[in-house]
Short mmCIF file of C-alpha atoms and ligand atoms in Angstrom, two decimals:
data_model
loop_
_atom_site.label_atom_id
_atom_site.label_comp_id
_atom_site.label_asym_id
_atom_site.label_seq_id
_atom_site.Cartn_x
_atom_site.Cartn_y
_atom_site.Cartn_z
CA MET A 3 -218.28 31.46 7.20
CA SER A 4 -217.79 32.79 3.86
CA TYR A 5 -218.59 31.00 0.54
CA HIS A 6 -215.10 31.67 -0.74
CA LYS A 7 -211.68 30.50 0.04
CA VAL A 8 -208.28 31.61 -1.16
CA LEU A 9 -205.80 28.82 -1.94
CA THR A 10 -202.09 29.13 -2.75
CA SER A 11 -200.48 27.06 -5.52
CA THR A 12 -198.27 25.19 -3.09
CA ASN A 13 -201.14 23.58 -1.17
CA THR A 14 -203.02 22.45 -4.25
CA SER A 15 -202.05 19.49 -6.41
CA SER A 16 -204.08 18.28 -9.34
CA ALA A 17 -205.39 15.48 -7.21
CA HIS A 18 -207.35 17.97 -5.26
CA LEU A 19 -209.04 19.23 -8.43
CA VAL A 20 -211.54 16.34 -8.61
CA SER A 21 -213.93 17.87 -6.06
CA TYR A 22 -214.65 20.85 -8.24
CA GLY A 23 -217.79 20.66 -10.47
CA ALA A 24 -216.33 23.55 -12.52
CA ILE A 25 -212.93 24.85 -12.96
CA ILE A 26 -212.50 28.23 -14.63
CA LEU A 27 -209.24 29.13 -16.30
CA PRO A 28 -208.91 32.74 -17.15
CA LEU A 29 -206.13 32.92 -19.81
CA HIS A 30 -204.70 35.56 -22.02
CA PRO A 31 -205.68 35.10 -25.80
CA LYS A 32 -201.88 35.09 -26.52
CA HIS A 33 -201.55 32.01 -24.25
CA ILE A 34 -204.52 30.16 -25.99
CA LYS A 35 -203.09 30.97 -29.37
CA SER A 36 -199.60 30.07 -28.56
CA LYS A 37 -197.94 26.76 -29.45
CA ASP A 38 -197.41 26.18 -25.73
CA PHE A 39 -201.22 26.17 -24.98
CA THR A 40 -201.19 22.45 -23.90
CA LYS A 41 -198.24 23.22 -21.60
CA VAL A 42 -200.03 26.15 -20.00
CA LEU A 43 -203.05 23.98 -19.43
CA SER A 44 -200.96 21.14 -18.13
CA SER A 45 -199.40 23.22 -15.43
CA SER A 46 -202.91 23.91 -14.02
CA LEU A 47 -204.70 20.70 -14.65
CA GLY A 48 -202.14 18.05 -15.24
CA ALA A 49 -201.00 16.54 -18.60
CA LYS A 50 -203.92 14.26 -19.24
CA THR A 51 -206.68 16.76 -18.95
CA ALA A 52 -204.57 19.40 -20.71
CA GLN A 53 -204.36 17.08 -23.78
CA TYR A 54 -207.98 16.31 -23.80
CA LEU A 55 -208.87 19.99 -23.43
CA SER A 56 -206.68 21.36 -26.24
CA ALA A 57 -207.98 18.62 -28.57
CA ALA A 58 -211.58 19.65 -27.57
CA ALA A 59 -210.68 23.30 -28.14
CA LYS A 60 -209.26 22.51 -31.57
CA ALA A 61 -212.26 20.27 -32.52
CA ARG A 62 -214.69 23.02 -31.48
CA GLN A 63 -212.66 25.63 -33.18
CA PHE A 64 -212.23 27.65 -30.14
CA LYS A 65 -209.85 30.47 -31.12
CA GLY A 66 -209.69 32.17 -27.78
CA GLU A 67 -210.67 35.67 -28.95
CA ALA A 68 -210.71 38.21 -26.05
CA GLY A 69 -213.75 37.72 -23.95
CA GLN A 70 -214.70 34.30 -25.48
CA CYS A 71 -215.44 31.20 -23.19
CA LEU A 72 -215.50 27.54 -23.88
CA ALA A 73 -216.82 24.90 -21.56
CA VAL A 74 -215.67 21.41 -21.83
CA ASP A 75 -216.99 18.54 -19.85
CA VAL A 76 -213.79 16.64 -18.82
CA SER A 77 -215.56 14.00 -16.78
CA PRO A 78 -219.21 13.23 -15.89
CA THR A 79 -218.81 15.46 -12.81
CA GLN A 80 -216.47 18.22 -14.04
CA SER A 81 -216.51 21.16 -16.54
CA VAL A 82 -213.50 23.10 -17.42
CA VAL A 83 -214.11 26.64 -18.66
CA LEU A 84 -211.46 28.25 -20.77
CA ALA A 85 -212.05 31.97 -20.58
CA ALA A 86 -210.12 34.17 -22.79
CA LEU A 87 -209.58 37.40 -20.92
CA PRO A 88 -211.04 40.49 -22.45
CA GLU A 89 -208.73 43.26 -23.60
CA ASN A 90 -210.65 45.74 -21.66
CA PHE A 91 -210.24 45.45 -17.94
CA MET A 92 -213.00 47.95 -16.95
CA ALA A 93 -214.89 46.68 -14.04
CA PHE A 94 -218.28 46.53 -15.57
CA ASP A 95 -217.13 44.52 -18.57
CA LEU A 96 -215.20 42.30 -16.34
CA LEU A 97 -218.17 41.56 -14.23
CA GLY A 98 -220.16 40.53 -17.29
CA PHE A 99 -217.11 38.43 -18.38
CA ALA A 100 -217.02 36.59 -15.09
CA ARG A 101 -220.75 36.23 -15.19
CA ALA A 102 -220.58 34.52 -18.51
CA ALA A 103 -217.62 32.30 -17.42
CA ALA A 104 -219.08 31.18 -14.13
CA GLY A 105 -222.45 30.82 -15.86
CA HIS A 106 -221.08 27.54 -17.53
CA GLY A 107 -220.40 26.18 -13.92
CA PHE A 108 -223.90 27.46 -12.73
CA GLU A 109 -225.53 25.63 -15.63
CA VAL A 110 -224.27 22.30 -14.53
CA LYS A 111 -225.12 23.28 -10.89
CA ALA A 112 -221.56 23.03 -9.75
CA THR A 113 -221.50 23.37 -5.95
CA LYS A 114 -217.75 23.89 -5.79
CA ILE A 115 -216.12 26.20 -8.41
CA LEU A 116 -212.40 26.84 -8.75
CA VAL A 117 -211.07 29.85 -10.51
CA ASP A 118 -207.35 29.44 -11.21
CA LEU A 119 -205.83 32.96 -11.44
CA ARG A 120 -202.22 31.87 -11.84
CA ASN A 121 -202.07 32.78 -15.42
CA ALA A 122 -203.29 36.30 -14.97
CA GLY A 123 -200.89 39.18 -14.41
CA PRO A 124 -200.46 41.13 -11.11
CA ASN A 125 -203.45 43.55 -10.65
CA GLU A 126 -205.41 41.44 -13.05
CA ASP A 127 -205.51 38.63 -10.56
CA GLU A 128 -206.94 41.08 -7.92
CA LEU A 129 -209.61 42.41 -10.23
CA LEU A 130 -210.50 38.87 -11.30
CA ALA A 131 -210.67 37.62 -7.64
CA ASP A 132 -213.08 40.54 -7.05
CA VAL A 133 -215.33 39.85 -10.02
CA PHE A 134 -215.65 36.13 -9.64
CA THR A 135 -216.38 36.51 -5.94
CA ALA A 136 -219.01 39.09 -6.88
CA VAL A 137 -220.64 36.76 -9.45
CA VAL A 138 -220.79 33.70 -7.24
CA GLY A 139 -222.05 35.87 -4.34
CA ALA A 140 -224.79 37.35 -6.61
CA LYS A 141 -225.77 33.76 -7.77
CA ARG A 142 -226.23 32.73 -4.10
CA TYR A 143 -229.17 35.25 -3.84
CA GLN A 144 -232.48 33.67 -2.61
CA PRO A 145 -235.43 35.76 -3.75
CA PRO A 146 -238.65 35.88 -1.65
CA ARG A 147 -241.09 33.28 -3.00
CA TYR A 148 -244.54 32.38 -1.81
CA GLY A 149 -246.71 29.42 -2.39
CA GLU A 150 -245.39 26.42 -4.43
CA GLY A 151 -242.13 28.18 -5.45
CA ALA A 152 -241.32 28.62 -1.77
CA ASN A 153 -240.73 25.02 -0.97
CA LYS A 154 -239.80 23.67 -4.47
CA SER A 155 -236.13 22.59 -4.49
CA LYS A 156 -233.28 23.23 -2.22
CA PRO A 157 -231.38 26.44 -2.84
CA TYR A 158 -228.40 26.42 -5.11
CA LEU A 159 -225.54 27.90 -3.09
CA PRO A 160 -222.28 27.61 -5.03
CA LYS A 161 -218.93 28.08 -3.35
CA LEU A 162 -215.87 29.53 -4.78
CA ASP A 163 -212.17 28.67 -4.28
CA ILE A 164 -209.62 31.12 -5.81
CA LEU A 165 -206.25 29.51 -6.65
CA GLN A 166 -203.31 31.97 -6.92
CA ALA A 167 -199.53 32.43 -6.56
CA GLN A 168 -198.36 32.52 -2.93
CA GLU A 169 -196.83 36.08 -3.13
CA ARG A 170 -200.22 37.50 -4.17
CA THR A 171 -202.06 36.03 -1.20
CA ASP A 172 -202.68 39.07 0.96
CA ARG A 173 -203.96 41.23 -2.02
CA ILE A 174 -206.18 38.47 -3.23
CA LYS A 175 -207.61 37.73 0.06
CA PHE A 176 -208.38 41.45 0.64
CA ALA A 177 -210.09 41.81 -2.84
CA ALA A 178 -212.14 38.57 -2.39
CA SER A 179 -213.23 39.22 1.10
CA ARG A 180 -214.40 42.72 0.42
CA SER A 181 -216.18 41.51 -2.61
CA ALA A 182 -217.90 38.77 -0.63
CA ASN A 183 -219.05 41.28 2.06
CA GLU A 184 -220.33 43.65 -0.75
CA ALA A 185 -222.27 40.71 -2.34
CA GLU A 186 -223.91 39.93 0.87
CA ALA A 187 -224.82 43.49 1.49
CA THR A 188 -226.12 43.70 -2.23
CA ASN A 189 -228.15 40.58 -1.80
CA LEU A 190 -229.88 42.18 1.31
CA VAL A 191 -230.83 45.21 -0.92
CA ARG A 192 -232.18 42.95 -3.56
CA TYR A 193 -234.24 41.03 -1.20
CA LEU A 194 -235.82 43.90 0.65
CA ALA A 195 -236.56 45.59 -2.72
CA GLU A 196 -238.33 42.53 -3.90
CA LEU A 197 -240.51 42.06 -0.83
CA PRO A 198 -244.12 42.64 -1.63
CA PRO A 199 -245.64 45.78 0.08
CA ASN A 200 -248.06 43.81 2.30
CA GLU A 201 -244.89 42.00 3.67
CA LEU A 202 -242.74 44.99 3.99
CA THR A 203 -244.90 47.63 5.68
CA CYS A 204 -243.60 50.63 7.45
CA LYS A 205 -243.98 48.71 10.79
CA SER A 206 -242.35 45.48 9.63
CA TYR A 207 -239.47 47.44 7.99
CA VAL A 208 -238.71 49.22 11.15
CA GLU A 209 -238.66 45.95 13.06
CA ARG A 210 -236.41 44.38 10.55
CA CYS A 211 -234.00 47.36 10.96
CA ARG A 212 -234.18 46.97 14.78
CA GLU A 213 -233.31 43.19 14.53
CA LEU A 214 -230.42 43.83 12.04
CA ALA A 215 -229.04 46.53 14.22
CA LYS A 216 -229.02 44.11 17.21
CA VAL A 217 -227.08 41.46 15.25
CA ARG A 218 -224.44 43.93 14.29
CA ASN A 219 -224.30 45.83 17.54
CA LEU A 220 -225.50 49.11 16.05
CA GLN A 221 -227.28 51.71 17.97
CA PHE A 222 -230.90 51.94 16.92
CA GLU A 223 -233.07 55.10 17.15
CA PHE A 224 -236.52 55.58 15.87
CA PHE A 225 -238.20 58.90 15.23
CA ASN A 226 -241.72 57.77 15.20
CA TYR A 227 -244.77 59.82 14.08
CA GLY A 228 -245.21 61.57 17.40
CA LYS A 229 -241.63 62.49 17.69
CA LEU A 230 -241.58 63.92 14.24
CA GLU A 231 -244.61 65.90 14.97
CA LYS A 232 -242.89 67.44 17.97
CA LEU A 233 -239.84 68.17 15.91
CA GLY A 234 -241.82 69.87 13.26
CA ALA A 235 -240.95 67.47 10.45
CA GLY A 236 -243.84 68.74 8.27
CA ALA A 237 -242.33 67.60 4.90
CA PHE A 238 -241.92 64.10 5.98
CA LEU A 239 -245.28 63.94 7.74
CA ALA A 240 -247.08 65.44 4.67
CA VAL A 241 -246.25 62.24 2.84
CA ALA A 242 -246.85 59.98 5.84
CA GLN A 243 -250.20 61.45 6.76
CA GLY A 244 -252.06 59.61 3.88
CA SER A 245 -251.83 56.31 5.78
CA SER A 246 -254.05 55.84 8.79
CA HIS A 247 -251.40 53.37 10.38
CA ARG A 248 -249.13 56.18 11.74
CA ASP A 249 -246.32 53.77 11.50
CA ALA A 250 -243.99 55.77 9.29
CA GLY A 251 -240.86 57.35 10.69
CA ILE A 252 -237.17 57.83 10.38
CA VAL A 253 -234.89 55.14 11.62
CA ALA A 254 -231.48 56.25 12.61
CA LEU A 255 -228.65 53.55 13.06
CA HIS A 256 -225.19 54.35 14.49
CA TYR A 257 -221.91 52.49 14.23
CA LYS A 258 -219.42 53.83 16.66
CA PRO A 259 -216.00 52.31 16.61
CA LYS A 260 -213.44 53.39 19.26
CA SER A 261 -211.65 56.66 18.61
CA ALA A 262 -213.18 57.48 15.23
CA GLN A 263 -211.85 60.68 13.57
CA ARG A 264 -214.38 61.24 10.97
CA HIS A 265 -218.13 60.66 10.48
CA ILE A 266 -219.98 59.41 7.50
CA THR A 267 -223.80 59.51 7.03
CA PHE A 268 -225.96 57.46 4.74
CA VAL A 269 -229.51 58.50 4.00
CA GLY A 270 -232.11 56.60 2.08
CA LYS A 271 -235.60 56.94 0.67
CA GLY A 272 -237.76 54.28 2.01
CA LEU A 273 -241.21 54.57 0.40
CA VAL A 274 -242.71 51.10 1.03
CA TYR A 275 -245.24 51.99 -1.63
CA ASP A 276 -245.66 54.94 -3.91
CA THR A 277 -249.12 55.17 -5.24
CA GLY A 278 -248.51 58.72 -6.18
CA GLY A 279 -250.90 59.92 -3.51
CA VAL A 280 -253.86 62.06 -4.80
CA ASN A 281 -251.80 62.66 -7.95
CA ILE A 282 -252.28 58.90 -8.42
CA LYS A 283 -250.10 57.00 -10.72
CA THR A 284 -251.95 55.96 -13.86
CA GLY A 285 -251.54 53.14 -16.48
CA ASN A 286 -248.78 50.78 -15.49
CA TYR A 287 -246.76 53.39 -13.70
CA MET A 288 -247.79 52.19 -10.18
CA PHE A 289 -246.77 48.58 -10.65
CA GLY A 290 -243.49 47.86 -9.09
CA MET A 291 -243.55 50.78 -6.71
CA HIS A 292 -242.98 48.51 -3.73
CA SER A 293 -239.32 48.87 -4.49
CA ASP A 294 -239.49 52.61 -3.97
CA MET A 295 -237.68 51.87 -0.64
CA THR A 296 -234.58 50.70 -2.45
CA GLY A 297 -232.53 53.76 -1.43
CA SER A 298 -233.00 53.05 2.30
CA ALA A 299 -232.00 49.51 1.72
CA VAL A 300 -228.77 50.72 0.29
CA ALA A 301 -228.25 53.01 3.32
CA LEU A 302 -229.15 50.27 5.68
CA SER A 303 -226.94 47.58 3.98
CA MET A 304 -224.03 50.15 3.77
CA ILE A 305 -223.95 50.73 7.62
CA LEU A 306 -224.07 46.92 8.07
CA HIS A 307 -221.25 46.59 5.65
CA ALA A 308 -219.28 49.33 7.41
CA ALA A 309 -219.66 47.29 10.78
CA THR A 310 -218.63 44.03 8.94
CA GLU A 311 -215.63 45.68 7.40
CA GLN A 312 -214.77 47.50 10.65
CA TRP A 313 -214.42 50.84 9.26
CA THR A 314 -212.54 53.25 11.31
CA GLU A 315 -214.99 56.10 10.81
CA SER A 316 -218.18 56.25 12.81
CA VAL A 317 -221.11 55.84 10.48
CA SER A 318 -224.91 56.71 10.69
CA ALA A 319 -227.79 55.77 8.55
CA TYR A 320 -231.05 57.67 8.35
CA LEU A 321 -233.98 55.86 6.64
CA ALA A 322 -237.05 57.69 5.63
CA ILE A 323 -239.70 55.00 5.92
CA ALA A 324 -243.16 56.03 4.62
CA ASP A 325 -246.09 54.97 2.59
CA ASN A 326 -247.32 57.33 -0.02
CA ALA A 327 -251.07 56.31 0.16
CA VAL A 328 -254.22 57.81 -1.22
CA SER A 329 -256.86 58.70 1.24
CA ASN A 330 -258.92 61.68 2.49
CA THR A 331 -256.16 62.58 4.85
CA ALA A 332 -253.44 62.59 2.18
CA TYR A 333 -251.68 65.76 1.41
CA ARG A 334 -252.70 67.74 -1.80
CA PRO A 335 -251.30 69.98 -4.35
CA ASN A 336 -251.28 73.72 -3.47
CA GLU A 337 -250.75 72.88 0.16
CA VAL A 338 -248.01 74.87 2.03
CA ILE A 339 -245.87 72.71 4.29
CA THR A 340 -243.38 73.80 6.80
CA SER A 341 -240.37 71.44 6.86
CA LEU A 342 -238.13 70.64 9.73
CA SER A 343 -235.61 73.22 8.52
CA GLY A 344 -238.23 75.89 8.83
CA LYS A 345 -238.36 76.39 5.11
CA THR A 346 -241.93 76.33 3.60
CA ILE A 347 -242.72 74.18 0.57
CA GLU A 348 -245.45 74.71 -1.96
CA ILE A 349 -246.80 71.33 -3.03
CA VAL A 350 -247.14 70.86 -6.72
CA ASN A 351 -247.56 67.12 -7.16
CA THR A 352 -247.97 64.61 -4.45
CA ASP A 353 -246.16 62.08 -6.44
CA ALA A 354 -242.95 63.94 -5.76
CA GLU A 355 -243.00 62.51 -2.36
CA GLY A 356 -239.49 61.22 -2.25
CA ARG A 357 -237.91 64.73 -2.05
CA MET A 358 -240.42 65.68 0.71
CA ALA A 359 -239.48 62.76 2.90
CA LEU A 360 -235.72 63.20 2.15
CA ALA A 361 -235.78 66.96 2.80
CA ASP A 362 -236.54 66.37 6.44
CA THR A 363 -234.38 63.39 6.78
CA LEU A 364 -231.38 65.09 5.34
CA CYS A 365 -231.88 68.02 7.59
CA LEU A 366 -232.21 65.68 10.68
CA ALA A 367 -229.17 63.67 9.53
CA THR A 368 -227.03 66.75 9.21
CA LYS A 369 -228.01 68.48 12.48
CA GLU A 370 -224.91 67.07 13.86
CA LYS A 371 -221.83 67.83 11.77
CA THR A 372 -220.64 65.04 9.62
CA ASP A 373 -217.79 64.87 7.11
CA LEU A 374 -219.81 63.24 4.35
CA VAL A 375 -223.43 62.55 3.59
CA MET A 376 -224.51 60.15 0.75
CA ASP A 377 -228.15 59.71 -0.04
CA PHE A 378 -229.68 57.10 -2.25
CA ALA A 379 -233.15 57.37 -3.65
CA THR A 380 -235.39 56.13 -6.52
CA LEU A 381 -236.25 59.66 -6.79
CA THR A 382 -237.33 60.54 -10.38
CA GLY A 383 -238.53 58.91 -13.47
CA SER A 384 -236.71 61.78 -15.23
CA ALA A 385 -233.29 60.31 -14.25
CA VAL A 386 -234.29 57.08 -16.00
CA ARG A 387 -235.31 59.12 -19.13
CA ALA A 388 -231.95 60.99 -19.02
CA ILE A 389 -229.53 58.12 -18.37
CA GLY A 390 -231.48 54.86 -18.77
CA THR A 391 -231.32 52.01 -16.30
CA ARG A 392 -227.71 50.88 -16.82
CA TYR A 393 -226.12 53.97 -15.06
CA CYS A 394 -227.27 55.86 -11.99
CA ALA A 395 -227.34 59.62 -11.85
CA GLY A 396 -225.06 61.30 -9.36
CA TYR A 397 -224.72 64.79 -7.91
CA SER A 398 -222.69 66.53 -5.41
CA ASN A 399 -222.27 70.06 -3.90
CA ARG A 400 -218.47 69.54 -4.24
CA ASN A 401 -216.50 69.53 -7.37
CA ASN A 402 -213.90 67.02 -6.19
CA LEU A 403 -216.61 64.65 -5.15
CA ARG A 404 -218.34 64.79 -8.48
CA ASP A 405 -215.11 63.36 -10.02
CA LEU A 406 -214.90 60.79 -7.38
CA ILE A 407 -218.43 59.72 -8.21
CA VAL A 408 -217.63 58.87 -11.84
CA LYS A 409 -214.27 57.10 -10.79
CA SER A 410 -215.84 55.05 -8.22
CA GLY A 411 -218.68 54.10 -10.63
CA ARG A 412 -216.04 53.10 -13.24
CA GLU A 413 -213.86 51.02 -10.74
CA SER A 414 -216.63 49.28 -9.04
CA GLY A 415 -218.58 48.38 -12.10
CA GLU A 416 -221.65 50.15 -10.76
CA ARG A 417 -221.55 53.00 -13.07
CA VAL A 418 -222.66 56.50 -12.10
CA TRP A 419 -222.74 59.62 -14.36
CA SER A 420 -222.51 62.97 -12.78
CA PHE A 421 -225.14 65.72 -13.51
CA PRO A 422 -224.62 69.48 -12.93
CA LEU A 423 -226.31 71.46 -10.05
CA ASP A 424 -225.56 75.14 -11.04
CA GLU A 425 -227.55 77.76 -9.43
CA ASP A 426 -229.76 78.59 -12.34
CA PHE A 427 -231.32 75.06 -12.10
CA GLY A 428 -233.04 76.38 -9.01
CA ASP A 429 -234.80 79.26 -10.78
CA CYS A 430 -237.84 77.24 -11.62
CA LEU A 431 -238.36 76.29 -7.94
CA LYS A 432 -239.13 79.88 -6.94
CA SER A 433 -242.56 80.07 -5.33
CA ASP A 434 -244.84 83.14 -4.91
CA ILE A 435 -246.34 81.78 -1.80
CA ALA A 436 -243.57 79.70 -0.07
CA ASP A 437 -239.76 79.54 0.28
CA THR A 438 -239.73 76.95 -2.48
CA LYS A 439 -241.80 74.87 -4.83
CA GLN A 440 -241.61 71.20 -4.34
CA CYS A 441 -241.04 70.68 -8.11
CA ASN A 442 -241.71 72.16 -11.42
CA LEU A 443 -243.92 70.45 -13.95
CA SER A 444 -243.29 72.52 -17.00
CA GLY A 445 -240.83 70.49 -19.02
CA GLY A 446 -237.75 70.94 -16.97
CA VAL A 447 -235.05 68.43 -15.90
CA ASP A 448 -236.77 67.03 -12.87
CA HIS A 449 -233.80 64.80 -11.91
CA ILE A 450 -231.61 67.85 -11.52
CA GLU A 451 -234.35 70.00 -9.96
CA ALA A 452 -235.10 67.36 -7.46
CA ALA A 453 -231.44 67.14 -6.54
CA TYR A 454 -231.27 70.93 -6.27
CA PHE A 455 -234.32 70.86 -4.03
CA LEU A 456 -232.62 68.34 -1.72
CA LYS A 457 -229.49 70.51 -1.54
CA LYS A 458 -231.49 73.22 0.22
CA PHE A 459 -232.12 71.09 3.21
CA ILE A 460 -228.53 70.13 4.18
CA ASN A 461 -227.17 71.78 7.28
CA HIS A 462 -223.65 73.15 7.81
CA ASP A 463 -222.96 73.00 3.95
CA THR A 464 -221.94 69.41 4.53
CA PRO A 465 -220.15 67.63 1.66
CA TRP A 466 -222.88 65.74 0.09
CA VAL A 467 -223.51 63.07 -2.65
CA HIS A 468 -226.89 62.23 -3.96
CA ILE A 469 -227.47 59.16 -6.07
CA ASP A 470 -230.83 58.86 -8.03
CA LEU A 471 -231.04 55.04 -8.36
CA SER A 472 -232.18 54.88 -12.02
CA ALA A 473 -230.28 51.52 -12.28
CA ALA A 474 -232.12 50.00 -9.41
CA GLU A 475 -233.90 47.81 -11.98
CA ASN A 476 -232.68 46.81 -15.38
CA ASP A 477 -234.31 44.21 -17.57
CA GLY A 478 -231.94 41.28 -17.77
CA GLY A 479 -229.93 42.20 -14.85
CA LEU A 480 -226.82 44.35 -14.84
CA GLY A 481 -223.10 43.39 -14.71
CA HIS A 482 -222.68 40.39 -12.52
CA VAL A 483 -226.38 40.48 -11.23
CA GLU A 484 -228.86 38.45 -13.31
CA THR A 485 -232.07 39.64 -11.83
CA LYS A 486 -233.94 42.85 -12.80
CA THR A 487 -233.60 44.13 -9.23
CA THR A 488 -229.89 44.89 -9.28
CA GLY A 489 -229.15 45.91 -5.76
CA PHE A 490 -227.20 48.70 -7.33
CA GLY A 491 -225.30 50.97 -4.88
CA ILE A 492 -223.19 48.88 -2.53
CA ARG A 493 -220.13 48.32 -4.66
CA PHE A 494 -220.31 51.90 -5.77
CA ALA A 495 -220.51 53.32 -2.35
CA SER A 496 -218.00 51.14 -0.82
CA ARG A 497 -215.42 52.15 -3.55
CA PHE A 498 -216.52 55.72 -3.16
CA VAL A 499 -215.67 55.74 0.50
CA GLU A 500 -212.25 54.04 -0.13
CA LYS A 501 -211.39 56.86 -2.42
CA TRP A 502 -212.86 59.60 -0.27
CA ARG A 503 -210.51 58.45 2.59
CA SER A 504 -207.53 59.03 0.57
CA LEU A 505 -208.63 62.50 -0.93
N1 LIG B 16 -240.68 56.84 -7.10
C1 LIG B 16 -240.88 57.82 -8.08
C2 LIG B 16 -239.74 57.81 -9.16
C3 LIG B 16 -239.51 56.63 -9.94
C4 LIG B 16 -240.35 56.40 -11.06
C5 LIG B 16 -238.64 55.78 -9.68
C6 LIG B 16 -240.18 55.23 -11.78
C7 LIG B 16 -238.31 54.75 -10.49
C8 LIG B 16 -239.14 54.34 -11.60
C9 LIG B 16 -241.08 59.11 -7.66
O1 LIG B 16 -241.65 59.31 -6.34
C10 LIG B 16 -242.12 59.98 -8.58
O2 LIG B 16 -243.14 59.52 -8.68
N2 LIG B 16 -241.46 61.02 -9.19
C11 LIG B 16 -242.29 61.78 -10.03
C12 LIG B 16 -242.00 63.27 -9.86
C13 LIG B 16 -242.79 64.29 -10.70
C14 LIG B 16 -244.23 64.17 -10.23
C15 LIG B 16 -242.19 65.62 -10.48
C16 LIG B 16 -241.90 61.23 -11.55
O3 LIG B 16 -240.79 61.12 -11.78
O4 LIG B 16 -242.89 61.22 -12.33
ZN1 LIG B 17 -243.87 59.46 -6.45
ZN1 LIG B 18 -241.40 57.60 -5.17
#
């Protein structure tokens, strides 16, 4: 059962309103500023509350400037939030607006929240249903906690009711239910990314994938160490060999609806820990590297989401699960490795392990023809330096998909900026001894070069999108998400696929 419900105005009288700890009223600034303000409020909340509210707004000098919110306690158990709609209806800003408006309800720990969308225009109400559902969904996230924090208080799990005009029901229901499913998928990414590395080992991660696959009826396949050796996945194994556990491998999940016409493949970097290997990370740079598996969590969560939403395409997800450890068996710079594709790679820096693991995983994932492959990876520090942690960096081997990347980022509120992949970016990867260098350490643009490197390992010239997850972590959260671990990727990818379908 979902945490949200869509109500139509005919089945809700003001008598029902008492059960809500918070009522959010998104209103146009022109409504707030108009002489009929009390009338507008009255149609939503009844005359008594309306009068009380408009007096409170006046007393507190609430002008209703675009984007401003005012929370008024109308009874000991109820707050009403007057939320002046922003002028700019860009998804990212709207998510932030909804987070601020709903935040007043969260502050008073309202377990039932109502958002009344009857004063918003058509289209606006759909967008608002989406963002408020996303915000409440994100708030329901339960992070992993150990020790005292684990059994402190009972979790806060707010519920959302959306009130709207009858003729808009189908559209609102669609927007809200998609958003709730995306929120659930995003929360799974956040949770997996926050798990400590002694909890999420290669072995336990693979088991979690197996369990989740079972729940959603997905086919589960595991290319374990031995299988990958037989296949000749030297690039993946070069990274994996530093760990004596031999528990690394590639998980492949498959969702197969009846009579699917097209196939979509998600791929993800799943480094359960990145020490850097023998090029060990120094200073503070290692701290936090348990979340170097975030890309795989996005790929995993996306295929689960596809099953939930009953996509008509068949979908696969390939997760490159490994541990970049330091040991006397770890791979070293100057080694030459033969990858699954047969291409040889000159190792330059063992900390560029993500592209090694992904090279073989992309190659394996595209052995069978697919119509679209999207990979997600916390691949380069250079992407963070280039674009920061509020946007992700996107790449594609197709021009039309490059445009789609930017549009989907804008419309989902998970923003992605597109970077170029022209041929000359590959010049610096030329090797004297092997088919390609792994990376180039002399002041280039490693995020672009890493993407260029990955492109070499895709079979059949498959349409491909690569997302370097620079926004996987942002201090203070991002958009509707309040934690540093943002779970970035699900809303973006879900919108991307929608747009890709109608290309
Ligand atoms: N996992 C890191 C990239 C990373 C760093 C992601 C910080 C998020 C935050 C990756 O494996 C890495 O270490 N890349 C190196 C590549 C370099 C050696 C060419 C980097 O960016 O320093
Ligand atoms: Zn690394
Ligand atoms: Zn890494």
